[in-house]
Coordinates of C-alpha atoms in Angstrom, one line a residue:
Chain K
M93 CA 141.6 114.6 110.1
T94 CA 144.1 116.0 112.5
K95 CA 147.7 116.8 112.1
D96 CA 148.6 113.8 114.2
V97 CA 147.7 111.5 111.3
Y98 CA 150.4 112.9 109.1
N99 CA 154.0 113.7 109.7
F100 CA 154.6 117.4 109.9
A101 CA 154.0 118.9 106.4
Y102 CA 152.9 115.5 104.9
L103 CA 156.3 114.2 103.8
D104 CA 158.3 111.8 105.9
E105 CA 161.5 113.1 107.4
D106 CA 163.8 111.1 105.2
T107 CA 162.2 112.5 102.1
K108 CA 162.4 116.0 103.5
R109 CA 166.1 115.4 104.1
M110 CA 166.7 114.2 100.6
I111 CA 164.9 117.3 99.2
R112 CA 166.8 119.6 101.5
R113 CA 170.0 118.2 100.2
A114 CA 168.9 118.9 96.7
I115 CA 168.0 122.4 97.7
L116 CA 171.4 123.0 99.2
K117 CA 173.1 121.8 96.1
A118 CA 170.8 124.0 94.0
V119 CA 171.7 127.0 96.1
A120 CA 175.4 126.2 95.8
I121 CA 175.1 126.1 92.0
P122 CA 172.7 128.9 91.0
G123 CA 170.5 128.0 88.1
Y124 CA 171.6 124.3 87.9
Q125 CA 168.8 121.8 87.8
V126 CA 169.4 119.3 90.6
P127 CA 167.7 115.9 90.1
F128 CA 165.7 114.6 93.1
A129 CA 163.5 111.6 93.8
S130 CA 160.1 113.3 93.5
R131 CA 157.4 111.6 95.5
E132 CA 153.8 111.0 94.5
M133 CA 151.7 113.7 96.1
P134 CA 148.0 113.7 96.7
M135 CA 147.3 116.0 93.8
P136 CA 147.8 115.6 90.0
Y137 CA 150.9 116.6 88.2
G138 CA 150.7 120.1 86.9
W139 CA 149.0 121.2 90.1
G140 CA 152.3 122.1 91.8
T141 CA 153.6 118.8 93.1
G142 CA 157.2 120.0 92.8
G143 CA 156.5 123.3 94.6
V144 CA 154.6 121.5 97.3
Q145 CA 157.5 119.2 98.0
V146 CA 160.0 122.0 98.2
T147 CA 157.6 124.0 100.5
A148 CA 157.1 120.9 102.7
A149 CA 160.9 120.5 103.0
C150 CA 161.3 124.2 103.9
L151 CA 158.5 124.6 106.4
V152 CA 159.1 124.8 110.1
P153 CA 156.2 125.1 112.7
E154 CA 156.9 128.9 113.2
D155 CA 156.5 129.6 109.5
R156 CA 153.7 131.7 108.1
L157 CA 152.6 130.4 104.6
K158 CA 151.1 132.3 101.7
V159 CA 150.1 130.5 98.5
I160 CA 149.3 132.3 95.3
D161 CA 148.2 131.1 91.9
Q162 CA 148.7 133.6 89.1
G163 CA 149.1 136.3 91.8
A164 CA 145.7 135.5 93.4
D165 CA 145.2 134.0 96.9
D166 CA 141.6 132.8 96.2
T167 CA 141.9 130.6 93.2
T168 CA 141.4 126.8 93.3
N169 CA 145.1 125.9 93.2
A170 CA 146.1 128.4 95.9
V171 CA 143.2 127.5 98.2
S172 CA 143.8 123.7 97.9
I173 CA 147.5 123.9 98.6
R174 CA 147.0 126.3 101.4
R175 CA 144.4 124.0 103.0
F176 CA 146.7 121.0 102.4
F177 CA 149.5 122.6 104.5
Q178 CA 147.0 123.9 107.1
R179 CA 145.8 120.3 107.7
T180 CA 149.1 118.5 107.4
S181 CA 151.4 120.9 109.2
G182 CA 149.2 123.3 111.1
V183 CA 151.4 126.3 110.2
A184 CA 149.8 129.8 110.2
T185 CA 148.7 131.1 106.9
T186 CA 148.3 134.6 105.6
E187 CA 147.4 136.4 102.4
R188 CA 149.7 139.3 103.1
T189 CA 153.0 139.2 101.2
T190 CA 154.9 141.1 103.8
E191 CA 153.7 138.9 106.7
A192 CA 154.6 135.6 105.0
T193 CA 157.9 133.7 105.6
V194 CA 157.3 131.1 102.9
I195 CA 155.4 131.9 99.7
Q196 CA 154.5 129.2 97.2
T197 CA 153.6 130.7 93.9
R198 CA 152.4 129.6 90.5
H199 CA 153.4 131.9 87.6
R200 CA 153.9 135.2 89.5
I201 CA 156.3 137.0 91.7
P202 CA 154.4 139.3 94.2
E203 CA 154.4 143.0 93.5
E204 CA 155.5 143.8 97.1
P205 CA 159.3 143.7 97.3
L206 CA 160.5 140.6 99.2
S207 CA 162.9 140.5 102.2
E208 CA 165.8 138.4 103.3
E209 CA 163.5 136.5 105.7
Q210 CA 161.4 135.1 103.0
I211 CA 161.5 132.1 100.7
L212 CA 159.6 132.1 97.4
V213 CA 158.8 128.6 96.0
F214 CA 157.9 128.4 92.3
Q215 CA 155.9 125.6 90.7
V216 CA 157.6 124.6 87.5
P217 CA 156.0 122.5 84.7
I218 CA 159.1 122.1 82.4
P219 CA 162.4 123.1 84.0
E220 CA 164.5 122.7 80.9
P221 CA 164.7 126.0 78.9
L222 CA 166.2 124.2 75.9
R223 CA 163.5 121.5 75.8
F224 CA 161.4 122.7 72.9
L225 CA 164.5 123.2 70.8
E226 CA 166.4 120.1 71.7
P227 CA 164.2 117.1 72.7
R228 CA 167.1 114.9 73.9
E229 CA 167.8 115.1 77.6
T230 CA 171.4 113.8 77.2
E231 CA 172.1 116.5 74.7
T232 CA 170.5 119.4 76.8
R233 CA 172.6 118.3 79.8
R234 CA 175.7 118.3 77.7
M235 CA 174.8 121.8 76.4
H236 CA 174.5 123.0 80.0
E237 CA 177.8 121.4 80.9
L238 CA 179.6 123.0 78.0
E239 CA 177.7 126.3 78.2
D240 CA 176.6 125.7 74.7
Y241 CA 173.7 128.2 74.7
G242 CA 173.6 129.5 71.1
L243 CA 170.4 127.6 70.5
M244 CA 168.5 129.7 73.0
H245 CA 169.2 132.8 70.8
V246 CA 167.9 130.9 67.8
K247 CA 164.5 130.7 69.5
L248 CA 164.6 134.5 70.1
Y249 CA 165.8 135.0 66.5
E250 CA 162.8 133.0 65.3
D251 CA 160.5 135.2 67.4
I252 CA 161.8 138.4 65.9
A253 CA 161.8 136.9 62.3
R254 CA 158.1 135.9 62.7
H255 CA 156.7 138.7 64.9
G256 CA 159.1 141.6 64.4
T257 CA 159.8 141.6 68.1
I258 CA 160.7 139.1 70.8
A259 CA 157.2 137.7 71.3
T260 CA 158.0 135.3 74.2
S261 CA 156.0 136.9 77.0
Y262 CA 156.3 134.3 79.7
A263 CA 158.9 131.6 80.8
Y264 CA 161.4 134.1 79.3
P265 CA 164.9 132.5 79.5
V266 CA 167.5 134.0 81.8
K267 CA 171.2 133.5 82.6
V268 CA 172.0 133.1 86.3
E269 CA 175.3 134.4 87.6
G270 CA 176.8 134.4 84.1
R271 CA 176.7 130.6 83.9
Y272 CA 173.5 128.6 83.7
V273 CA 170.6 129.4 81.4
M274 CA 167.4 128.9 83.4
D275 CA 163.7 128.7 82.8
P276 CA 162.2 131.0 85.4
S277 CA 158.9 129.0 85.3
P278 CA 156.0 130.5 83.4
I279 CA 156.1 133.9 85.1
P280 CA 155.3 136.8 82.8
K281 CA 158.5 138.5 81.6
F282 CA 157.3 141.6 83.5
D283 CA 158.5 139.7 86.6
N284 CA 161.9 138.8 85.2
P285 CA 163.7 141.9 86.5
K286 CA 162.5 141.0 90.0
L287 CA 164.6 137.8 89.8
S288 CA 167.8 139.7 89.8
G289 CA 169.3 140.9 93.1
N290 CA 166.2 139.7 95.0
P291 CA 166.9 139.6 98.8
A292 CA 164.7 136.5 99.1
L293 CA 165.7 132.9 98.4
L294 CA 164.0 131.8 95.2
L295 CA 163.4 128.0 94.9
F296 CA 162.0 126.2 91.9
G297 CA 160.5 122.7 92.1
A298 CA 159.4 120.5 89.2
G299 CA 157.6 117.4 90.4
R300 CA 157.0 115.5 87.3
E301 CA 160.4 116.3 85.8
Q302 CA 162.1 115.7 89.2
R303 CA 164.2 118.8 89.3
I304 CA 165.0 121.5 91.8
Y305 CA 166.9 124.6 91.1
A306 CA 167.4 127.9 92.9
V307 CA 168.4 131.6 92.6
P308 CA 170.1 132.5 95.8
P309 CA 169.6 136.0 97.4
Y310 CA 171.1 138.9 95.5
S311 CA 172.1 136.8 92.5
D312 CA 172.7 138.4 89.1
V313 CA 170.0 137.3 86.7
V314 CA 170.0 138.5 83.1
S315 CA 167.2 138.0 80.6
L316 CA 168.6 137.0 77.2
D317 CA 168.2 139.3 74.3
F318 CA 169.8 140.8 71.2
E319 CA 171.8 144.1 71.1
D320 CA 169.4 145.6 68.7
H321 CA 166.3 144.0 70.3
P322 CA 166.8 144.5 74.0
F323 CA 164.7 142.8 76.7
V324 CA 161.6 144.7 77.6
A325 CA 159.6 143.8 80.8
S326 CA 156.2 144.4 79.1
K327 CA 152.7 144.6 80.5
T328 CA 149.3 145.7 79.3
D329 CA 149.2 149.5 78.9
H330 CA 146.3 150.1 81.3
A331 CA 145.6 151.0 84.9
C332 CA 144.0 148.6 87.4
A333 CA 140.2 149.0 87.3
I334 CA 140.0 148.5 91.1
C335 CA 143.0 150.2 92.7
G336 CA 144.2 152.3 89.8
A337 CA 147.8 151.0 89.9
T338 CA 149.7 151.6 86.7
G339 CA 152.9 149.7 87.7
S340 CA 151.6 146.3 88.5
Y341 CA 151.0 143.3 86.3
L342 CA 147.4 143.2 85.1
D343 CA 144.9 140.4 84.2
E344 CA 142.3 140.9 81.6
V345 CA 138.8 140.1 82.8
I346 CA 135.9 139.7 80.3
T347 CA 132.8 141.2 81.8
D348 CA 130.1 140.4 79.2
D349 CA 129.7 138.9 75.8
L350 CA 129.6 142.3 74.0
G351 CA 133.4 142.8 74.2
G352 CA 133.3 144.5 77.6
R353 CA 136.5 143.9 79.6
V354 CA 138.5 145.4 82.4
F355 CA 142.1 145.1 83.6
V356 CA 142.7 144.3 87.3
C357 CA 145.9 143.6 89.3
S358 CA 146.9 140.0 89.1
D359 CA 148.3 140.3 92.6
T360 CA 145.1 140.3 94.7
D361 CA 146.9 141.1 97.9
Y362 CA 148.7 144.1 96.4
C363 CA 145.4 145.4 95.0
R364 CA 143.5 145.0 98.2
G365 CA 146.4 146.7 100.1
R366 CA 146.2 149.7 97.9
T367 CA 142.4 149.9 98.1
E368 CA 142.4 149.7 101.9
Q369 CA 145.1 152.4 102.0
E370 CA 143.0 154.6 99.9
I371 CA 139.9 154.1 102.1
G372 CA 142.1 154.8 105.1
A373 CA 143.3 158.0 103.6
V374 CA 139.8 159.1 102.7
E375 CA 138.5 158.3 106.3
A376 CA 141.5 160.1 107.8
A377 CA 140.7 163.2 105.7
E378 CA 137.1 163.1 106.9
Chain G
M1201 CA 212.3 149.7 49.2
T1202 CA 212.2 150.8 52.8
A1203 CA 213.4 148.5 55.6
G1204 CA 209.8 148.3 57.0
A1205 CA 208.4 147.2 53.7
A1206 CA 211.1 144.6 53.3
R1207 CA 210.4 143.3 56.8
Q1208 CA 206.7 143.2 56.0
R1209 CA 207.4 141.2 52.9
E1210 CA 209.5 138.8 54.8
D1211 CA 206.8 138.4 57.4
V1212 CA 204.2 137.6 54.7
S1213 CA 206.4 135.1 53.0
A1214 CA 207.3 133.5 56.4
A1215 CA 203.6 133.2 57.1
T1216 CA 203.0 131.6 53.6
Q1217 CA 205.9 129.3 54.2
R1218 CA 204.6 128.3 57.5
R1219 CA 201.2 127.6 56.0
M1220 CA 202.9 125.6 53.2
V1221 CA 205.0 123.6 55.6
H1222 CA 202.2 122.6 57.9
P1223 CA 199.5 120.4 56.3
L1224 CA 196.0 121.5 57.5
L1225 CA 195.1 118.0 58.5
S1226 CA 197.5 115.2 59.1
V1227 CA 196.3 111.7 59.7
R1228 CA 198.6 108.9 60.9
G1229 CA 197.7 105.3 61.5
L1230 CA 194.0 105.8 62.1
E1231 CA 192.1 102.7 63.1
K1232 CA 188.6 102.0 64.1
R1233 CA 187.3 98.5 64.9
Y1234 CA 183.7 97.3 65.5
G1235 CA 184.5 94.4 67.7
T1236 CA 186.6 92.1 65.6
R1237 CA 185.5 93.7 62.3
I1238 CA 187.6 96.4 60.8
G1239 CA 185.9 99.8 60.3
C1240 CA 189.0 101.3 58.8
S1241 CA 192.7 100.6 59.5
G1242 CA 196.1 102.0 58.8
I1243 CA 194.8 105.3 57.3
G1244 CA 197.4 108.0 56.8
F1245 CA 197.4 111.1 54.7
D1246 CA 198.1 114.9 54.6
L1247 CA 195.6 117.4 53.5
W1248 CA 197.1 120.7 52.5
P1249 CA 195.4 124.1 52.7
G1250 CA 193.1 124.7 49.7
E1251 CA 193.2 121.0 48.7
V1252 CA 190.1 118.8 48.1
L1253 CA 190.5 115.2 48.9
G1254 CA 188.0 112.6 47.6
I1255 CA 187.4 109.3 49.2
V1256 CA 185.7 106.7 47.1
G1257 CA 184.9 103.0 47.6
E1258 CA 182.0 100.6 47.5
S1259 CA 179.5 100.6 50.4
G1260 CA 180.9 99.0 53.5
S1261 CA 184.5 100.0 52.5
G1262 CA 184.8 102.2 55.6
K1263 CA 184.7 105.6 54.0
S1264 CA 181.9 106.9 56.2
T1265 CA 183.6 105.4 59.3
L1266 CA 186.8 107.2 58.3
L1267 CA 184.9 110.5 57.9
A1268 CA 183.1 110.2 61.2
C1269 CA 186.5 109.5 62.9
L1270 CA 188.1 112.5 61.3
A1271 CA 185.2 114.8 62.2
G1272 CA 185.1 113.5 65.8
H1273 CA 181.7 111.8 65.6
L1274 CA 183.3 108.5 66.3
R1275 CA 186.1 107.7 68.6
P1276 CA 188.9 105.8 66.8
D1277 CA 190.7 103.0 68.5
G1278 CA 194.2 104.3 67.5
G1279 CA 196.1 106.8 65.5
Q1280 CA 196.4 110.6 65.3
V1281 CA 194.4 113.3 63.6
I1282 CA 196.4 116.5 63.8
F1283 CA 194.7 119.7 62.7
D1284 CA 196.5 123.0 62.2
T1285 CA 194.3 125.1 64.6
R1286 CA 194.7 128.8 64.9
D1287 CA 197.0 128.1 67.9
G1288 CA 199.2 125.7 66.1
P1289 CA 198.9 121.9 65.3
R1290 CA 196.8 119.9 67.8
D1291 CA 195.8 116.3 68.0
V1292 CA 192.0 116.5 67.5
L1293 CA 191.5 113.2 69.4
G1294 CA 193.0 114.8 72.5
L1295 CA 190.8 117.8 72.6
T1296 CA 188.2 118.3 75.3
E1297 CA 184.5 118.1 74.3
A1298 CA 184.2 121.9 74.7
E1299 CA 187.2 122.6 72.4
R1300 CA 186.0 120.1 69.9
R1301 CA 182.6 121.7 69.7
R1302 CA 184.2 125.1 69.3
L1303 CA 186.3 123.8 66.4
M1304 CA 183.3 122.1 64.9
R1305 CA 181.4 125.4 64.5
T1306 CA 184.3 127.7 63.7
D1307 CA 187.0 126.1 61.6
W1308 CA 185.2 122.9 60.6
A1309 CA 182.0 122.2 58.8
F1310 CA 180.1 118.9 58.2
V1311 CA 177.7 118.5 55.3
H1312 CA 175.5 115.4 55.8
Q1313 CA 174.2 113.3 53.0
N1314 CA 170.6 113.8 54.2
P1315 CA 170.0 117.5 54.8
R1316 CA 167.5 116.6 57.6
D1317 CA 170.4 115.4 59.7
G1318 CA 172.3 118.7 59.3
L1319 CA 169.4 121.2 59.5
R1320 CA 167.0 122.1 62.2
M1321 CA 163.7 121.4 60.6
G1322 CA 161.6 123.3 63.0
V1323 CA 163.6 126.5 62.6
S1324 CA 163.4 129.0 59.6
A1325 CA 166.1 129.1 57.0
G1326 CA 167.5 132.3 58.4
G1327 CA 167.6 130.8 61.9
N1328 CA 169.4 127.7 60.5
V1329 CA 172.1 129.9 58.9
G1330 CA 172.3 132.1 61.9
E1331 CA 172.7 129.3 64.5
R1332 CA 176.4 128.9 64.1
L1333 CA 176.9 132.7 64.3
M1334 CA 174.9 132.8 67.5
A1335 CA 176.7 129.8 68.9
V1336 CA 180.0 131.7 68.6
G1337 CA 178.6 134.8 70.2
A1338 CA 176.8 137.0 67.6
R1339 CA 174.2 138.9 69.5
H1340 CA 173.1 141.5 66.9
Y1341 CA 169.9 140.5 65.2
G1342 CA 170.4 142.9 62.2
S1343 CA 173.8 141.7 61.4
I1344 CA 172.9 138.0 61.8
R1345 CA 170.0 138.4 59.5
G1346 CA 172.2 140.4 57.0
Q1347 CA 174.7 137.6 56.9
A1348 CA 171.9 135.0 56.5
L1349 CA 170.5 136.9 53.6
D1350 CA 174.0 137.2 52.0
W1351 CA 174.6 133.4 52.4
L1352 CA 171.2 132.5 51.0
A1353 CA 172.0 134.6 47.9
R1354 CA 175.4 132.8 47.6
V1355 CA 173.7 129.4 47.5
E1356 CA 171.0 130.7 45.2
I1357 CA 168.0 130.7 47.5
A1358 CA 165.6 133.6 47.0
P1359 CA 165.8 136.2 49.8
D1360 CA 162.0 136.0 50.4
R1361 CA 162.4 132.4 51.5
I1362 CA 164.4 133.4 54.6
D1363 CA 161.5 132.9 57.0
D1364 CA 160.4 129.6 55.5
R1365 CA 161.1 126.4 57.3
P1366 CA 163.4 123.8 55.5
G1367 CA 160.4 121.5 55.3
A1368 CA 158.9 123.9 52.6
F1369 CA 162.1 123.6 50.5
S1370 CA 162.9 121.0 47.8
G1371 CA 165.6 118.5 48.4
G1372 CA 168.2 120.4 46.4
M1373 CA 167.4 123.7 48.2
Q1374 CA 167.6 121.9 51.6
Q1375 CA 171.1 120.7 50.6
R1376 CA 172.1 124.2 49.6
L1377 CA 170.7 125.6 52.8
Q1378 CA 172.8 123.1 54.7
I1379 CA 175.9 124.2 52.9
A1380 CA 175.1 127.9 53.6
R1381 CA 174.6 127.0 57.3
N1382 CA 177.9 125.3 57.4
L1383 CA 180.0 127.9 55.6
V1384 CA 178.6 131.0 57.3
T1385 CA 181.4 131.1 59.9
G1386 CA 184.1 130.8 57.3
P1387 CA 185.5 127.3 58.1
R1388 CA 188.8 126.2 56.8
L1389 CA 188.0 122.5 56.5
V1390 CA 184.7 121.0 55.3
F1391 CA 183.8 117.3 55.6
M1392 CA 181.2 116.2 53.2
D1393 CA 179.4 112.8 53.2
E1394 CA 177.8 112.1 49.9
P1395 CA 176.8 115.8 49.4
T1396 CA 174.9 115.0 46.2
G1397 CA 173.4 111.7 47.2
G1398 CA 169.6 111.4 46.7
L1399 CA 169.4 114.3 44.3
D1400 CA 168.4 114.1 40.7
V1401 CA 171.1 114.6 38.1
S1402 CA 170.3 118.2 37.0
V1403 CA 170.1 119.3 40.6
Q1404 CA 173.4 117.4 41.3
A1405 CA 175.1 119.3 38.5
R1406 CA 174.0 122.7 39.9
L1407 CA 175.0 121.8 43.4
L1408 CA 178.5 120.6 42.2
D1409 CA 178.9 123.8 40.3
L1410 CA 178.0 125.8 43.4
L1411 CA 180.3 123.7 45.6
R1412 CA 183.2 124.0 43.2
G1413 CA 182.8 127.8 43.1
L1414 CA 182.6 128.1 46.9
V1415 CA 185.5 125.8 47.5
R1416 CA 187.8 127.7 45.1
Q1417 CA 186.6 131.2 46.0
M1418 CA 187.0 130.6 49.8
G1419 CA 190.1 128.6 49.5
L1420 CA 188.5 125.8 51.5
S1421 CA 190.1 122.4 52.1
A1422 CA 187.6 119.6 51.9
V1423 CA 187.3 115.9 52.5
I1424 CA 184.5 114.5 50.3
V1425 CA 183.2 111.0 50.7
T1426 CA 181.3 109.6 47.8
H1427 CA 180.7 106.6 45.6
D1428 CA 180.1 108.8 42.6
L1429 CA 183.3 109.0 40.5
A1430 CA 182.0 112.0 38.5
V1431 CA 181.7 114.0 41.7
V1432 CA 185.4 113.5 42.6
R1433 CA 186.5 114.0 39.0
L1434 CA 184.9 117.5 39.2
L1435 CA 185.8 118.5 42.8
A1436 CA 188.7 116.6 44.1
D1437 CA 192.4 117.3 43.6
R1438 CA 193.5 114.1 45.2
L1439 CA 191.8 110.7 45.5
M1440 CA 191.9 107.9 48.0
V1441 CA 190.3 104.5 47.0
M1442 CA 189.2 102.3 49.9
Q1443 CA 188.3 98.7 50.1
G1444 CA 187.6 96.6 53.2
G1445 CA 188.6 99.4 55.5
R1446 CA 192.0 100.0 53.9
V1447 CA 193.3 102.5 51.4
V1448 CA 194.3 100.5 48.3
E1449 CA 195.3 103.4 46.1
Q1450 CA 195.9 107.1 46.3
G1451 CA 197.1 109.9 44.1
L1452 CA 196.1 112.8 41.9
T1453 CA 192.4 112.4 40.9
D1454 CA 193.1 112.4 37.1
Q1455 CA 196.0 110.0 37.5
V1456 CA 194.0 107.5 39.6
L1457 CA 191.0 107.6 37.4
D1458 CA 192.8 107.6 34.0
D1459 CA 195.5 105.1 34.9
P1460 CA 194.2 102.9 37.8
Q1461 CA 196.9 100.6 39.2
H1462 CA 195.1 98.5 41.8
G1463 CA 192.7 95.8 40.6
Y1464 CA 189.8 97.1 42.6
T1465 CA 190.3 100.7 41.2
Q1466 CA 190.3 99.3 37.7
L1467 CA 187.1 97.5 38.5
L1468 CA 185.6 100.6 39.9
V1469 CA 186.5 102.8 37.0
S1470 CA 185.4 100.3 34.4
S1471 CA 182.0 99.9 36.2
V1472 CA 181.0 103.5 35.6
L1473 CA 177.9 103.6 33.4
Q1474 CA 178.3 105.3 30.1
V1475 CA 175.4 107.1 28.6

């Protein structure tokens, strides 16, 4: 198939306009979940249908797209979405964080700091941070409206009561610009500090739940916590087995059935960049 | 006596006087209709600080409708409900939703008949008690937990049950937990809808004892809806008897129960089963 068969970036222009309007509204009200008429996409729900629609609405032919899944460029979800946009829009793709203009991500923020020229698109399964505490949509909307967020701390209280510490390690709730409490999608809480004051535009798309929300550049994003149990951006206390990085988020990889395991960077591009730099330094020294 | 002390005493008595002149809750001409049917109509009363008002009547007499209107769960069709807030008397029906919610978790409390309606069943006992504190801005885990423990002790729940969910509690314990959860922010007015309904007699007695102690000790005002005359005899200072959505008789509890004037009240009092 060629790109002539599809409209640029798969969606028709009216749909893209509708999504762009939702995005503009989301940027105008940081952290607020804007409803939009999510379309059926040629992939199952849970595979990033929301993120794909937001990416499609943002892409222009000059863009350079990067897609990651849990930080990796070479996993199924990342490969299939990247090929999807290669075929339907023909935009250039890359695996380098610094070269990309649009990055679609599932559950990670790249280690490399982002710039003002970049857009980061998150795939969101459940956009409502209060959902597991309050099942009624009418009620959660009202709670957002009235800034009635005491319940969010009840969840954190339960964590401490049960585990002695705030055990929520991903999808850690944040407050954006002192107003809306937001689910940052299931990124590890290690990534939460990167949400605040980020120069890039952060967009969140939930396809099944039909919501788009945003954190505009340089927004103030605070992770909720207690005075005597402050927020900690935790990670595994190891170094990467490949590049030796100690400050990056690590994946645990099981190597055999005898309990052998190693920890490697979850951000594959970051890890490869560090390894190449090291090789370069060694070669230069020789 | 120094001039300062004298002025202080005057201030104190002025404050007491002000408190005595203003009823805590003042209801005028309250009316709620369901289509052409009357929910309740022409209700008017004053509730003074520290006073407990009982509302009795048969089922369908409009007592729960009245309570729901007072507590802001239902929107009445007419009338005024004036509450003496910390910033002076306000008509509760004219409050914004945000103000009403704030009132509901600071100065007001609502004890449901079924504790499952008033508790979060998926959250531990401590979390249930702490929710109101966190909703009004408490952000120190240690002090929230300390207050939760204190309140569990006051409603006679063992401290080692603090991390259990309400589902693991007996009906009486759930009801006591609901009371603790409601009283933790030190409300001034408590609405209770059949607080002892669905409990067996010995548990009822304990709960009533506890309620009476808390109400007297904290100087709470309360509106208690019930069909159990024994409950109002024990708890209420004043009694309102309702029938068909209207108040047919009101007065001091003992006076109404010992010397009922209205035919319906006489029927009600004489229907009490004697053991």
